[in-house]
mmCIF file of C-alpha atoms in Angstrom:
data_model
loop_
_atom_site.group_PDB
_atom_site.id
_atom_site.type_symbol
_atom_site.label_atom_id
_atom_site.label_comp_id
_atom_site.label_asym_id
_atom_site.label_seq_id
_atom_site.Cartn_x
_atom_site.Cartn_y
_atom_site.Cartn_z
ATOM 1 C CA MET A 198 14.832 -36.351 -101.965
ATOM 2 C CA SER A 199 14.755 -38.351 -98.743
ATOM 3 C CA GLY A 200 11.952 -37.497 -96.348
ATOM 4 C CA GLN A 201 14.257 -37.579 -93.298
ATOM 5 C CA SER A 202 13.352 -35.201 -90.477
ATOM 6 C CA LEU A 203 15.739 -32.279 -89.945
ATOM 7 C CA LEU A 204 18.638 -32.573 -87.555
ATOM 8 C CA VAL A 205 18.667 -31.159 -84.042
ATOM 9 C CA PRO A 206 21.659 -30.845 -81.700
ATOM 10 C CA GLY A 207 22.494 -33.919 -79.626
ATOM 11 C CA THR A 208 24.375 -34.284 -76.347
ATOM 12 C CA LEU A 209 28.147 -33.879 -76.199
ATOM 13 C CA SER A 210 30.313 -36.477 -74.503
ATOM 14 C CA PRO A 211 33.261 -35.383 -72.314
ATOM 15 C CA THR A 212 36.332 -34.049 -74.096
ATOM 16 C CA ARG A 213 38.639 -36.841 -75.191
ATOM 17 C CA SER A 214 42.184 -36.835 -73.867
ATOM 18 C CA VAL A 215 45.365 -36.882 -75.936
ATOM 19 C CA PRO A 216 48.532 -38.473 -74.521
ATOM 20 C CA ALA A 217 50.881 -35.855 -73.085
ATOM 21 C CA SER A 218 53.689 -37.197 -75.276
ATOM 22 C CA ILE A 219 51.938 -35.983 -78.462
ATOM 23 C CA PRO A 220 52.882 -32.391 -79.409
ATOM 24 C CA ARG A 221 49.976 -29.944 -79.624
ATOM 25 C CA PRO A 222 49.414 -27.232 -82.223
ATOM 26 C CA GLU A 223 50.159 -23.790 -80.798
ATOM 27 C CA TYR A 224 46.486 -22.786 -80.711
ATOM 28 C CA VAL A 225 45.346 -25.449 -78.230
ATOM 29 C CA GLY A 226 44.141 -23.732 -75.068
ATOM 30 C CA LYS A 227 43.921 -20.357 -76.801
ATOM 31 C CA ALA A 228 40.925 -18.456 -78.161
ATOM 32 C CA ALA A 229 42.432 -18.314 -81.657
ATOM 33 C CA PRO A 230 45.549 -19.408 -83.542
ATOM 34 C CA ALA A 231 48.494 -17.086 -84.043
ATOM 35 C CA PRO A 232 48.441 -15.449 -87.495
ATOM 36 C CA TYR A 233 50.579 -17.291 -90.031
ATOM 37 C CA THR A 234 53.434 -15.178 -91.345
ATOM 38 C CA GLY A 235 55.392 -17.783 -93.317
ATOM 39 C CA PRO A 236 55.422 -18.552 -97.040
ATOM 40 C CA GLU A 237 52.729 -20.363 -99.016
ATOM 41 C CA VAL A 238 55.481 -22.225 -100.906
ATOM 42 C CA GLN A 239 56.944 -24.968 -98.703
ATOM 43 C CA ASP A 240 60.330 -26.637 -98.742
ATOM 44 C CA ALA A 241 60.817 -30.347 -99.453
ATOM 45 C CA GLU A 242 61.158 -31.253 -95.768
ATOM 46 C CA THR A 243 57.845 -29.612 -94.857
ATOM 47 C CA ILE A 244 56.090 -31.278 -97.798
ATOM 48 C CA GLU A 245 57.356 -34.700 -96.722
ATOM 49 C CA LYS A 246 56.070 -34.086 -93.190
ATOM 50 C CA MET A 247 52.715 -33.042 -94.639
ATOM 51 C CA ARG A 248 52.612 -36.273 -96.642
ATOM 52 C CA ILE A 249 52.923 -38.179 -93.342
ATOM 53 C CA ALA A 250 50.270 -36.045 -91.620
ATOM 54 C CA GLY A 251 47.968 -36.360 -94.628
ATOM 55 C CA GLY A 252 48.307 -40.134 -94.713
ATOM 56 C CA ILE A 253 47.390 -40.442 -91.051
ATOM 57 C CA ALA A 254 44.376 -38.150 -91.526
ATOM 58 C CA ALA A 255 43.220 -40.166 -94.544
ATOM 59 C CA ARG A 256 43.530 -43.494 -92.734
ATOM 60 C CA ALA A 257 41.818 -42.141 -89.613
ATOM 61 C CA MET A 258 38.904 -41.005 -91.788
ATOM 62 C CA GLU A 259 38.771 -44.424 -93.462
ATOM 63 C CA GLU A 260 38.678 -46.168 -90.093
ATOM 64 C CA ALA A 261 35.845 -43.957 -88.859
ATOM 65 C CA ALA A 262 33.935 -44.430 -92.127
ATOM 66 C CA LYS A 263 33.981 -48.203 -91.667
ATOM 67 C CA HIS A 264 31.634 -47.674 -88.697
ATOM 68 C CA ILE A 265 29.049 -45.615 -90.602
ATOM 69 C CA ALA A 266 25.748 -47.511 -90.310
ATOM 70 C CA PRO A 267 22.207 -46.876 -89.098
ATOM 71 C CA GLY A 268 22.137 -46.736 -85.298
ATOM 72 C CA VAL A 269 25.735 -45.523 -84.854
ATOM 73 C CA THR A 270 26.307 -42.129 -83.210
ATOM 74 C CA THR A 271 28.525 -39.445 -84.676
ATOM 75 C CA ASP A 272 30.329 -39.430 -81.327
ATOM 76 C CA GLU A 273 31.364 -43.034 -81.957
ATOM 77 C CA LEU A 274 32.849 -42.022 -85.316
ATOM 78 C CA ASP A 275 34.763 -39.285 -83.498
ATOM 79 C CA ARG A 276 36.099 -41.816 -80.996
ATOM 80 C CA VAL A 277 37.414 -44.088 -83.736
ATOM 81 C CA ALA A 278 39.240 -41.302 -85.575
ATOM 82 C CA HIS A 279 40.554 -39.796 -82.328
ATOM 83 C CA GLU A 280 42.039 -43.085 -81.173
ATOM 84 C CA TYR A 281 43.555 -43.811 -84.576
ATOM 85 C CA MET A 282 45.340 -40.464 -84.709
ATOM 86 C CA CYS A 283 46.587 -40.700 -81.142
ATOM 87 C CA ASP A 284 47.747 -44.289 -81.668
ATOM 88 C CA HIS A 285 49.857 -43.036 -84.589
ATOM 89 C CA GLY A 286 51.381 -40.121 -82.723
ATOM 90 C CA ALA A 287 49.214 -37.418 -84.262
ATOM 91 C CA TYR A 288 47.085 -34.756 -82.601
ATOM 92 C CA PRO A 289 43.515 -34.297 -83.953
ATOM 93 C CA SER A 290 43.808 -30.767 -85.344
ATOM 94 C CA THR A 291 40.183 -29.776 -84.772
ATOM 95 C CA LEU A 292 40.309 -30.597 -81.038
ATOM 96 C CA GLY A 293 40.627 -27.226 -79.341
ATOM 97 C CA TYR A 294 40.837 -25.219 -82.574
ATOM 98 C CA ARG A 295 38.936 -22.033 -81.676
ATOM 99 C CA SER A 296 37.397 -24.133 -78.865
ATOM 100 C CA PHE A 297 35.968 -26.796 -81.209
ATOM 101 C CA PRO A 298 35.254 -29.680 -78.793
ATOM 102 C CA LYS A 299 35.826 -32.795 -80.918
ATOM 103 C CA SER A 300 38.412 -34.568 -83.063
ATOM 104 C CA LEU A 301 36.552 -34.535 -86.373
ATOM 105 C CA CYS A 302 33.590 -32.790 -87.983
ATOM 106 C CA ALA A 303 30.545 -34.933 -88.770
ATOM 107 C CA SER A 304 28.070 -33.166 -91.060
ATOM 108 C CA ILE A 305 24.836 -34.974 -91.899
ATOM 109 C CA ASN A 306 22.357 -34.249 -94.719
ATOM 110 C CA GLU A 307 21.604 -30.495 -94.581
ATOM 111 C CA VAL A 308 24.750 -29.669 -92.595
ATOM 112 C CA ILE A 309 27.215 -27.978 -94.955
ATOM 113 C CA CYS A 310 30.225 -28.236 -92.656
ATOM 114 C CA HIS A 311 31.571 -28.169 -89.069
ATOM 115 C CA GLY A 312 28.988 -30.490 -87.534
ATOM 116 C CA ILE A 313 29.996 -31.399 -83.971
ATOM 117 C CA PRO A 314 29.970 -35.136 -83.161
ATOM 118 C CA ASP A 315 27.498 -35.913 -80.388
ATOM 119 C CA SER A 316 24.748 -38.364 -79.453
ATOM 120 C CA THR A 317 23.053 -37.962 -82.855
ATOM 121 C CA VAL A 318 22.240 -41.405 -84.282
ATOM 122 C CA LEU A 319 22.766 -42.055 -87.980
ATOM 123 C CA ARG A 320 19.639 -43.142 -89.840
ATOM 124 C CA ASP A 321 19.107 -45.315 -92.878
ATOM 125 C CA GLY A 322 19.249 -42.984 -95.888
ATOM 126 C CA ASP A 323 21.496 -40.324 -94.353
ATOM 127 C CA ILE A 324 24.568 -38.930 -96.044
ATOM 128 C CA VAL A 325 27.382 -37.986 -93.673
ATOM 129 C CA ASN A 326 30.545 -36.005 -94.260
ATOM 130 C CA LEU A 327 33.597 -36.742 -92.128
ATOM 131 C CA ASP A 328 36.285 -34.044 -91.980
ATOM 132 C CA VAL A 329 39.540 -35.211 -90.379
ATOM 133 C CA THR A 330 42.800 -33.318 -89.896
ATOM 134 C CA ALA A 331 45.954 -34.662 -88.264
ATOM 135 C CA PHE A 332 48.874 -32.671 -86.782
ATOM 136 C CA ILE A 333 52.247 -34.384 -86.555
ATOM 137 C CA GLY A 334 55.800 -33.239 -87.182
ATOM 138 C CA GLY A 335 54.661 -29.643 -86.788
ATOM 139 C CA VAL A 336 52.332 -29.711 -89.813
ATOM 140 C CA HIS A 337 48.713 -30.514 -90.673
ATOM 141 C CA GLY A 338 47.042 -32.821 -93.208
ATOM 142 C CA ASP A 339 43.344 -32.156 -93.876
ATOM 143 C CA ASN A 340 40.760 -34.226 -95.789
ATOM 144 C CA ASN A 341 37.068 -34.997 -95.879
ATOM 145 C CA ALA A 342 34.574 -37.151 -97.749
ATOM 146 C CA THR A 343 30.823 -37.752 -97.817
ATOM 147 C CA TYR A 344 29.557 -41.292 -97.203
ATOM 148 C CA LEU A 345 26.234 -43.063 -97.720
ATOM 149 C CA CYS A 346 24.493 -44.573 -94.708
ATOM 150 C CA GLY A 347 22.292 -47.509 -95.632
ATOM 151 C CA ASP A 348 19.810 -47.159 -98.486
ATOM 152 C CA VAL A 349 20.248 -43.605 -99.832
ATOM 153 C CA ASP A 350 17.883 -42.027 -102.371
ATOM 154 C CA GLU A 351 19.089 -41.491 -105.920
ATOM 155 C CA GLU A 352 19.119 -37.690 -105.774
ATOM 156 C CA SER A 353 21.398 -37.710 -102.738
ATOM 157 C CA ARG A 354 23.615 -40.454 -104.159
ATOM 158 C CA LEU A 355 24.139 -38.466 -107.355
ATOM 159 C CA LEU A 356 24.928 -35.321 -105.358
ATOM 160 C CA VAL A 357 27.663 -37.201 -103.492
ATOM 161 C CA GLU A 358 29.066 -38.766 -106.660
ATOM 162 C CA ARG A 359 29.125 -35.448 -108.520
ATOM 163 C CA THR A 360 30.691 -33.547 -105.627
ATOM 164 C CA ARG A 361 33.538 -36.072 -105.627
ATOM 165 C CA GLU A 362 33.895 -35.545 -109.375
ATOM 166 C CA ALA A 363 33.934 -31.749 -108.891
ATOM 167 C CA LEU A 364 36.928 -32.132 -106.568
ATOM 168 C CA ASN A 365 38.699 -34.440 -109.029
ATOM 169 C CA ARG A 366 38.197 -31.967 -111.875
ATOM 170 C CA ALA A 367 39.435 -29.083 -109.730
ATOM 171 C CA ILE A 368 42.594 -30.971 -108.787
ATOM 172 C CA LYS A 369 43.328 -31.628 -112.476
ATOM 173 C CA ALA A 370 42.971 -27.883 -113.170
ATOM 174 C CA VAL A 371 45.799 -26.981 -110.770
ATOM 175 C CA LYS A 372 48.868 -26.009 -112.816
ATOM 176 C CA PRO A 373 51.792 -23.693 -112.030
ATOM 177 C CA GLY A 374 51.273 -20.307 -113.670
ATOM 178 C CA ARG A 375 47.485 -20.441 -113.429
ATOM 179 C CA ARG A 376 45.503 -18.395 -110.910
ATOM 180 C CA VAL A 377 43.753 -19.869 -107.891
ATOM 181 C CA ASN A 378 40.356 -18.858 -109.281
ATOM 182 C CA ILE A 379 40.647 -21.513 -112.014
ATOM 183 C CA ILE A 380 39.704 -23.967 -109.262
ATOM 184 C CA GLY A 381 36.375 -22.329 -108.527
ATOM 185 C CA ARG A 382 35.663 -21.771 -112.208
ATOM 186 C CA VAL A 383 35.968 -25.484 -112.909
ATOM 187 C CA ILE A 384 33.858 -26.489 -109.893
ATOM 188 C CA GLU A 385 31.082 -23.971 -110.513
ATOM 189 C CA SER A 386 30.791 -24.706 -114.225
ATOM 190 C CA TYR A 387 30.457 -28.429 -113.486
ATOM 191 C CA ALA A 388 27.946 -27.928 -110.646
ATOM 192 C CA LYS A 389 25.760 -25.687 -112.813
ATOM 193 C CA ARG A 390 25.145 -28.599 -115.196
ATOM 194 C CA PHE A 391 22.996 -30.183 -112.496
ATOM 195 C CA GLY A 392 21.494 -27.061 -110.965
ATOM 196 C CA TYR A 393 23.524 -27.441 -107.760
ATOM 197 C CA GLY A 394 24.406 -24.574 -105.477
ATOM 198 C CA VAL A 395 28.096 -23.947 -104.729
ATOM 199 C CA VAL A 396 28.791 -22.759 -101.182
ATOM 200 C CA ARG A 397 30.695 -19.470 -101.251
ATOM 201 C CA ASP A 398 31.459 -18.464 -97.670
ATOM 202 C CA PHE A 399 33.417 -21.596 -96.713
ATOM 203 C CA THR A 400 36.460 -22.225 -98.848
ATOM 204 C CA GLY A 401 39.635 -24.170 -99.353
ATOM 205 C CA HIS A 402 42.694 -22.753 -97.614
ATOM 206 C CA GLY A 403 46.429 -22.711 -97.372
ATOM 207 C CA ILE A 404 47.774 -25.316 -94.964
ATOM 208 C CA ASN A 405 51.239 -26.191 -93.651
ATOM 209 C CA SER A 406 52.487 -25.593 -90.097
ATOM 210 C CA SER A 407 49.319 -23.499 -89.879
ATOM 211 C CA PHE A 408 45.884 -25.162 -90.038
ATOM 212 C CA HIS A 409 44.640 -22.177 -92.094
ATOM 213 C CA SER A 410 47.452 -20.035 -93.467
ATOM 214 C CA GLY A 411 45.384 -17.160 -94.854
ATOM 215 C CA LEU A 412 45.389 -18.254 -98.501
ATOM 216 C CA ILE A 413 41.782 -18.551 -99.703
ATOM 217 C CA VAL A 414 40.730 -21.059 -102.373
ATOM 218 C CA PRO A 415 37.106 -20.305 -103.427
ATOM 219 C CA HIS A 416 34.982 -22.987 -105.034
ATOM 220 C CA TYR A 417 33.065 -20.530 -107.211
ATOM 221 C CA ASP A 418 34.367 -18.342 -110.032
ATOM 222 C CA SER A 419 35.852 -15.367 -108.178
ATOM 223 C CA PRO A 420 37.866 -12.832 -110.199
ATOM 224 C CA HIS A 421 39.139 -11.278 -106.956
ATOM 225 C CA HIS A 422 41.033 -14.390 -105.852
ATOM 226 C CA ASP A 423 43.837 -14.359 -108.389
ATOM 227 C CA THR A 424 46.834 -15.629 -106.411
ATOM 228 C CA LEU A 425 49.390 -17.165 -108.759
ATOM 229 C CA ILE A 426 49.740 -20.940 -108.360
ATOM 230 C CA GLN A 427 53.400 -21.861 -107.807
ATOM 231 C CA PRO A 428 55.259 -25.153 -107.317
ATOM 232 C CA GLY A 429 55.551 -26.018 -103.637
ATOM 233 C CA MET A 430 52.325 -24.295 -102.591
ATOM 234 C CA THR A 431 50.202 -26.394 -100.231
ATOM 235 C CA PHE A 432 46.463 -25.890 -99.888
ATOM 236 C CA THR A 433 43.127 -27.669 -99.703
ATOM 237 C CA ILE A 434 40.324 -27.873 -102.228
ATOM 238 C CA GLU A 435 37.012 -28.839 -100.595
ATOM 239 C CA PRO A 436 33.901 -28.044 -102.672
ATOM 240 C CA MET A 437 30.524 -28.012 -100.935
ATOM 241 C CA LEU A 438 27.631 -28.534 -103.363
ATOM 242 C CA THR A 439 23.952 -28.257 -102.465
ATOM 243 C CA LEU A 440 20.660 -29.457 -103.915
ATOM 244 C CA GLY A 441 19.268 -25.939 -103.449
ATOM 245 C CA THR A 442 20.589 -22.598 -102.254
ATOM 246 C CA TYR A 443 24.157 -21.984 -101.184
ATOM 247 C CA GLU A 444 22.891 -19.615 -98.476
ATOM 248 C CA TYR A 445 23.105 -20.913 -94.924
ATOM 249 C CA ASP A 446 22.136 -20.583 -91.267
ATOM 250 C CA MET A 447 24.328 -21.358 -88.283
ATOM 251 C CA TRP A 448 23.253 -23.183 -85.145
ATOM 252 C CA GLU A 449 23.649 -21.581 -81.742
ATOM 253 C CA ASP A 450 26.784 -23.672 -81.156
ATOM 254 C CA GLY A 451 28.614 -21.261 -83.458
ATOM 255 C CA TRP A 452 29.925 -24.091 -85.644
ATOM 256 C CA THR A 453 27.188 -26.149 -87.320
ATOM 257 C CA VAL A 454 26.360 -24.636 -90.720
ATOM 258 C CA VAL A 455 23.114 -25.762 -92.405
ATOM 259 C CA THR A 456 21.604 -24.896 -95.780
ATOM 260 C CA LYS A 457 19.013 -22.144 -95.450
ATOM 261 C CA ASP A 458 16.447 -24.207 -97.353
ATOM 262 C CA ARG A 459 17.513 -27.349 -95.416
ATOM 263 C CA LYS A 460 18.191 -29.260 -98.613
ATOM 264 C CA ARG A 461 21.039 -31.728 -98.669
ATOM 265 C CA THR A 462 24.676 -30.927 -99.291
ATOM 266 C CA ALA A 463 27.873 -32.904 -99.890
ATOM 267 C CA GLN A 464 31.593 -32.145 -99.657
ATOM 268 C CA PHE A 465 34.964 -33.712 -100.514
ATOM 269 C CA GLU A 466 38.451 -32.461 -99.676
ATOM 270 C CA HIS A 467 42.132 -33.181 -100.227
ATOM 271 C CA THR A 468 45.316 -31.426 -99.187
ATOM 272 C CA LEU A 469 47.538 -30.804 -102.222
ATOM 273 C CA VAL A 470 51.056 -29.729 -103.070
ATOM 274 C CA VAL A 471 51.644 -28.037 -106.412
ATOM 275 C CA THR A 472 54.265 -29.814 -108.519
ATOM 276 C CA ASP A 473 56.083 -28.629 -111.649
ATOM 277 C CA THR A 474 53.321 -30.117 -113.801
ATOM 278 C CA GLY A 475 50.161 -30.176 -111.686
ATOM 279 C CA ALA A 476 49.176 -31.205 -108.163
ATOM 280 C CA GLU A 477 49.973 -34.146 -105.894
ATOM 281 C CA ILE A 478 47.423 -35.290 -103.306
ATOM 282 C CA LEU A 479 48.999 -35.438 -99.836
ATOM 283 C CA THR A 480 45.965 -36.991 -98.112
ATOM 284 C CA LEU A 481 46.096 -40.492 -99.532
ATOM 285 C CA PRO A 482 45.675 -43.522 -97.266
#
């Protein structure tokens, strides 16, 4: 594995502004979002709105990813995605969610998820996950992907490639009439082939007008999560695979989650809607 030194927190830039004309999610300015009380199955109008939100989130992530290179700060990646979403009439869902201070999550190397963009400079050989969610039309679209920065070692490159494949296999397993835990069963069985850890405490989730609806989609084989998959359900799948343990520590910022053994980790995510025959990806650029 790469001999990169471990990450340390950088310096935050001032909070970025969002034009007043762009509607905010209800949780902005509050300590926590209101509990979601609606259905997990969405109507056609909501799904179409989510397709729009998902497309903006996917393109914003693509735009930010174009700037990934040694010497670039994660704050610069945040700026690019923030401006793209605002320019297209969308609010960056993470900005102000439970006081999160930025418009995307940037998680490098040993960071499992929820890394806060700051003055940290990307280095040759890093892997970096960008997690971007857009809110427009009263709904959210959420996606993430892990990218290679410069010349990345083979072990890390394979981890990224296989984590993407784990997501693809999980999406193919989604069928009406199956239980949600089929998703984790597929991911965990694939990850075990390579001796990877599968993060358990951070999961996929229901998403619609609510950023996190309450539906939990584990990425490991969990007999307790047996919600029936139905057409019209909308949720994310976002496996986090590690080169070592799935156990973690959290930085003092209350957000940045790192592997306990500080080995590298990768993640990929799409927002999906269940169809009559399988699943459609809503976060396509």
